[in-house]
PDB file of C-alpha atoms in Angstrom:
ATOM      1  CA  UNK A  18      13.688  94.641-245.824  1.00 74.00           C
ATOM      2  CA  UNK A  19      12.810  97.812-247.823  1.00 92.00           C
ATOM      3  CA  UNK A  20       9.452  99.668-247.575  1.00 95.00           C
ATOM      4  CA  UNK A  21       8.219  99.175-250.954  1.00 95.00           C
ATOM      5  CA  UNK A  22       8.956  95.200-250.086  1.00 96.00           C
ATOM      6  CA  UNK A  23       7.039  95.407-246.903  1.00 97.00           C
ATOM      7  CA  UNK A  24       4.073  97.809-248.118  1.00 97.00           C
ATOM      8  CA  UNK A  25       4.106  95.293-251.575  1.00 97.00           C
ATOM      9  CA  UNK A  26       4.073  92.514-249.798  1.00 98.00           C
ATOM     10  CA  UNK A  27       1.384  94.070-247.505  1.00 97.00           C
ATOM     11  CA  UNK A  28      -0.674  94.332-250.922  1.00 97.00           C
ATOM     12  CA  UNK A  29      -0.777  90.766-251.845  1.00 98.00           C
ATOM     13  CA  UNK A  30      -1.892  89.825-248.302  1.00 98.00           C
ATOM     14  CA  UNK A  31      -4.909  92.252-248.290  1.00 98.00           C
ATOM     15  CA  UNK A  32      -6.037  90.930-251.484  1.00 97.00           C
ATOM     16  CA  UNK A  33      -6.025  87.552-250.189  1.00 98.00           C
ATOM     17  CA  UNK A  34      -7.742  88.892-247.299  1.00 98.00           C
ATOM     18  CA  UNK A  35     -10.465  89.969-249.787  1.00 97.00           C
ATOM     19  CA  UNK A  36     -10.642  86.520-251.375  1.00 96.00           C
ATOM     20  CA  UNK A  37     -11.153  84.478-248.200  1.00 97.00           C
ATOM     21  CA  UNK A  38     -13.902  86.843-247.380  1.00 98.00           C
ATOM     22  CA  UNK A  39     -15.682  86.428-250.787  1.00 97.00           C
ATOM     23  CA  UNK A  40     -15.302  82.942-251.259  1.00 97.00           C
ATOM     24  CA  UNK A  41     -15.925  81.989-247.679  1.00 97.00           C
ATOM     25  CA  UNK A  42     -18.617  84.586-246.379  1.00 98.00           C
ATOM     26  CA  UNK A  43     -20.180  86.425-249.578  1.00 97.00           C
ATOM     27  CA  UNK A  44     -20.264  82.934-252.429  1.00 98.00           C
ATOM     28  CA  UNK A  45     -23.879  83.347-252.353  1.00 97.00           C
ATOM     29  CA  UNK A  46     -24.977  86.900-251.647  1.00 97.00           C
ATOM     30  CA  UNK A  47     -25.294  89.284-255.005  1.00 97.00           C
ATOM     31  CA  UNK A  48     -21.791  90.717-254.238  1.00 96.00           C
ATOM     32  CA  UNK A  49     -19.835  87.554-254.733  1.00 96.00           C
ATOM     33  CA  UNK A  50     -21.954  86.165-257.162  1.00 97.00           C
ATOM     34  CA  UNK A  51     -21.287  89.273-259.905  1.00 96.00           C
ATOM     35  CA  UNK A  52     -17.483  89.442-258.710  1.00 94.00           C
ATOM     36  CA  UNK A  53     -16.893  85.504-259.376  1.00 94.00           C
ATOM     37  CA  UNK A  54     -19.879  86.175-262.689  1.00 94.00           C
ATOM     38  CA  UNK A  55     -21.935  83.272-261.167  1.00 96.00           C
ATOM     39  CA  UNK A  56     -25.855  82.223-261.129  1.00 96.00           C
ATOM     40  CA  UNK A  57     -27.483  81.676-257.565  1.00 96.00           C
ATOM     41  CA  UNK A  58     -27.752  78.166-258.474  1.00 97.00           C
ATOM     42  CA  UNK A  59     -24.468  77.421-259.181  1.00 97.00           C
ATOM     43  CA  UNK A  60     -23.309  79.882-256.242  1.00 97.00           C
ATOM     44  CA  UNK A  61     -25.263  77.706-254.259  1.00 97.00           C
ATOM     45  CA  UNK A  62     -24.328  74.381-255.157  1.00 97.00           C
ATOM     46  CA  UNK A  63     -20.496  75.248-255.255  1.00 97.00           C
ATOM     47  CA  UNK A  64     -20.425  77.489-251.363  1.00 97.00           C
ATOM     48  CA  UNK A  65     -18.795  74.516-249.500  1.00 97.00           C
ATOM     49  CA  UNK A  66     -15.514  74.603-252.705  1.00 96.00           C
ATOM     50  CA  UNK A  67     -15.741  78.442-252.454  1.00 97.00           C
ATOM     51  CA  UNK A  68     -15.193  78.447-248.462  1.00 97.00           C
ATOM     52  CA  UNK A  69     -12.766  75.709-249.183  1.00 97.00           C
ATOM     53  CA  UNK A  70     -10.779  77.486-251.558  1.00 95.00           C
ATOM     54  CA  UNK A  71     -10.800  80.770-249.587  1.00 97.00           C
ATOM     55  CA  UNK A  72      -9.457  78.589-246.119  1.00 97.00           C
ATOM     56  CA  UNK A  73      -6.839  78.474-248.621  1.00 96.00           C
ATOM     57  CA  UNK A  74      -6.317  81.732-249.254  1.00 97.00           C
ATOM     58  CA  UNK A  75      -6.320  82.439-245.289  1.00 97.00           C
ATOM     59  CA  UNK A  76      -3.289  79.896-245.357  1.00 97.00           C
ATOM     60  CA  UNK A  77      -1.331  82.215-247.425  1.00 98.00           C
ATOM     61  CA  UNK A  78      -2.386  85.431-246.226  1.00 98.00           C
ATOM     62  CA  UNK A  79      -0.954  84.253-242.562  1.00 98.00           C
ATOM     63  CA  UNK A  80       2.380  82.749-244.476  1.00 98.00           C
ATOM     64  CA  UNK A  81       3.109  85.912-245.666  1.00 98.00           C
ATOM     65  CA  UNK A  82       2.229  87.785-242.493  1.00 98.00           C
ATOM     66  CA  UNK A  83       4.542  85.721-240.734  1.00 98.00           C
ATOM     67  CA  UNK A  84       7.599  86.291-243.186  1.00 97.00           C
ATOM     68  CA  UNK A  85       6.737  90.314-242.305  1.00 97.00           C
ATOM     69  CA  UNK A  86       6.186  89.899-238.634  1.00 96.00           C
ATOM     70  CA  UNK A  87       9.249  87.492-237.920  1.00 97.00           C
ATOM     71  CA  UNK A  88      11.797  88.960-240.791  1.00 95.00           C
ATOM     72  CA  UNK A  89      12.096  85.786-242.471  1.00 96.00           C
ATOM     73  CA  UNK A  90      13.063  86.480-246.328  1.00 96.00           C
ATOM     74  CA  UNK A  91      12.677  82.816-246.663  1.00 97.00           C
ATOM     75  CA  UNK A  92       9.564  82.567-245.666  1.00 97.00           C
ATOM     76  CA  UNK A  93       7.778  85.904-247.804  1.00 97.00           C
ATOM     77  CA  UNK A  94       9.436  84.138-250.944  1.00 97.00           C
ATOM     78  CA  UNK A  95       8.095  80.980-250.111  1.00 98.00           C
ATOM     79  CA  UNK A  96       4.656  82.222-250.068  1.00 98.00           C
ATOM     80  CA  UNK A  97       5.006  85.082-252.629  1.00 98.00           C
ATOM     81  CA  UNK A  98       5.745  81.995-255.007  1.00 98.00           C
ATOM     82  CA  UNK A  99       2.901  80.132-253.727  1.00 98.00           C
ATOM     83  CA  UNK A 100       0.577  82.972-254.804  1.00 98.00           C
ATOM     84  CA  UNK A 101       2.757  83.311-258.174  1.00 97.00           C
ATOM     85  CA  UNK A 102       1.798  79.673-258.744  1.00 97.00           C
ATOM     86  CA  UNK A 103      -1.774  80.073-258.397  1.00 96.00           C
ATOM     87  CA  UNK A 104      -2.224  82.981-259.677  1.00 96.00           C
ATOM     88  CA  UNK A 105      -0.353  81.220-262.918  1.00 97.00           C
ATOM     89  CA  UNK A 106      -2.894  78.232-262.509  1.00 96.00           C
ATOM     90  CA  UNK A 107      -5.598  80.006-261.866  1.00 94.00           C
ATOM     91  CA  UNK A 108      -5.546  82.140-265.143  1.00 95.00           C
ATOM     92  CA  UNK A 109      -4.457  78.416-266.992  1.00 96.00           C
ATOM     93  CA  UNK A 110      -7.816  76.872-266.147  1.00 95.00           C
ATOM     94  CA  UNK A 111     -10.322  79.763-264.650  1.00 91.00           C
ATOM     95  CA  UNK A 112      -9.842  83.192-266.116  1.00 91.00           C
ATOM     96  CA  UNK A 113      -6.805  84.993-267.450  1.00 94.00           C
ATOM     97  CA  UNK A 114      -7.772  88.421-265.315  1.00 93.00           C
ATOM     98  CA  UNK A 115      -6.305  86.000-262.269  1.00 94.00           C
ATOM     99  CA  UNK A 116      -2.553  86.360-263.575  1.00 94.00           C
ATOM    100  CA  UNK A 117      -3.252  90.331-263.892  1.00 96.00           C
ATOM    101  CA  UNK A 118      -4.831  90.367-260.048  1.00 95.00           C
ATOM    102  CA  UNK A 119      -3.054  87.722-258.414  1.00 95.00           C
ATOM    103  CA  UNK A 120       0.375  86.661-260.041  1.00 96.00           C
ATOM    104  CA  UNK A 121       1.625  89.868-261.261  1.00 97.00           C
ATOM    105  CA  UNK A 122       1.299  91.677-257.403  1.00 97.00           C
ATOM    106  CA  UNK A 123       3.260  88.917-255.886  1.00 98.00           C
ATOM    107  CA  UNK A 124       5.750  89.458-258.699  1.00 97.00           C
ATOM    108  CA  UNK A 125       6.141  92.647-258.006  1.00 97.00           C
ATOM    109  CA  UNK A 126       6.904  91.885-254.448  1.00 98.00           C
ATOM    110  CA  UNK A 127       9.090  88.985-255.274  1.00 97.00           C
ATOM    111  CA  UNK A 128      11.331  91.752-256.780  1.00 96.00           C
ATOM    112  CA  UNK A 129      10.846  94.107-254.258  1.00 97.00           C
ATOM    113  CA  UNK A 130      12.258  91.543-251.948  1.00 96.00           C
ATOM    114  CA  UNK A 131      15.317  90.225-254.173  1.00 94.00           C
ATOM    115  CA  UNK A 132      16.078  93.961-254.416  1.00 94.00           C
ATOM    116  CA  UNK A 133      16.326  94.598-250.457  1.00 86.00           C
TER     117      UNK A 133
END
């Protein structure tokens, strides 16, 4: 694997790190609530989806931490197309900024990879 796959790939799984941290730990506090555009009501009455959702996240950020650590191609593609397909769902039914933040990084790496 090349180092633009690796440092690309790298990418996607810090900024799934970053989710799983706002959605699990910082839902409610004034940081996640202006990142996610929420009120504190609805921040609080949503936490437990929020920390669901980020779990979530964690699942893919140790899928494609795996495919680094181990050298499995098969595996980074896997997940990179997990996080393709949410990102593509994501900006369907939440917000179309998702595609730009999530999809289009893991695209990026998804070539990165067919390339090495």
């Amino acid at each position: 694997m090349n180092v633009a796959a690796a440092v690309l790939i790298g990418l996607v799984a810090a900024l799934h790190v970053y989710f799983l941290v706002l959605e699990m730990f910082l839902w409610t506090t004034p940081t996640g609530r202006r990142v996610f555009g929420l009120d504190a009501d609805f921040a609080e009455r949503s936490k437990a989806l929020a920390a669901n959702q980020g779990l979530y996240n964690g699942f893919l950020v140790a899928g494609l931490v795996w495919g680094l650590v181990a050298d499995r191609t098969d595996v980074r593609v896997f997940f990179l197309v997990c996080v393709v397909v949410a990102g593509v769902f994501g900006a369907a039914t939440v917000n179309q900024r998702i595609l730009v933040v999530q999809a289009v990084p893991a695209l990026l790496a998804l070539g990165a990879v067919a390339l090495s």
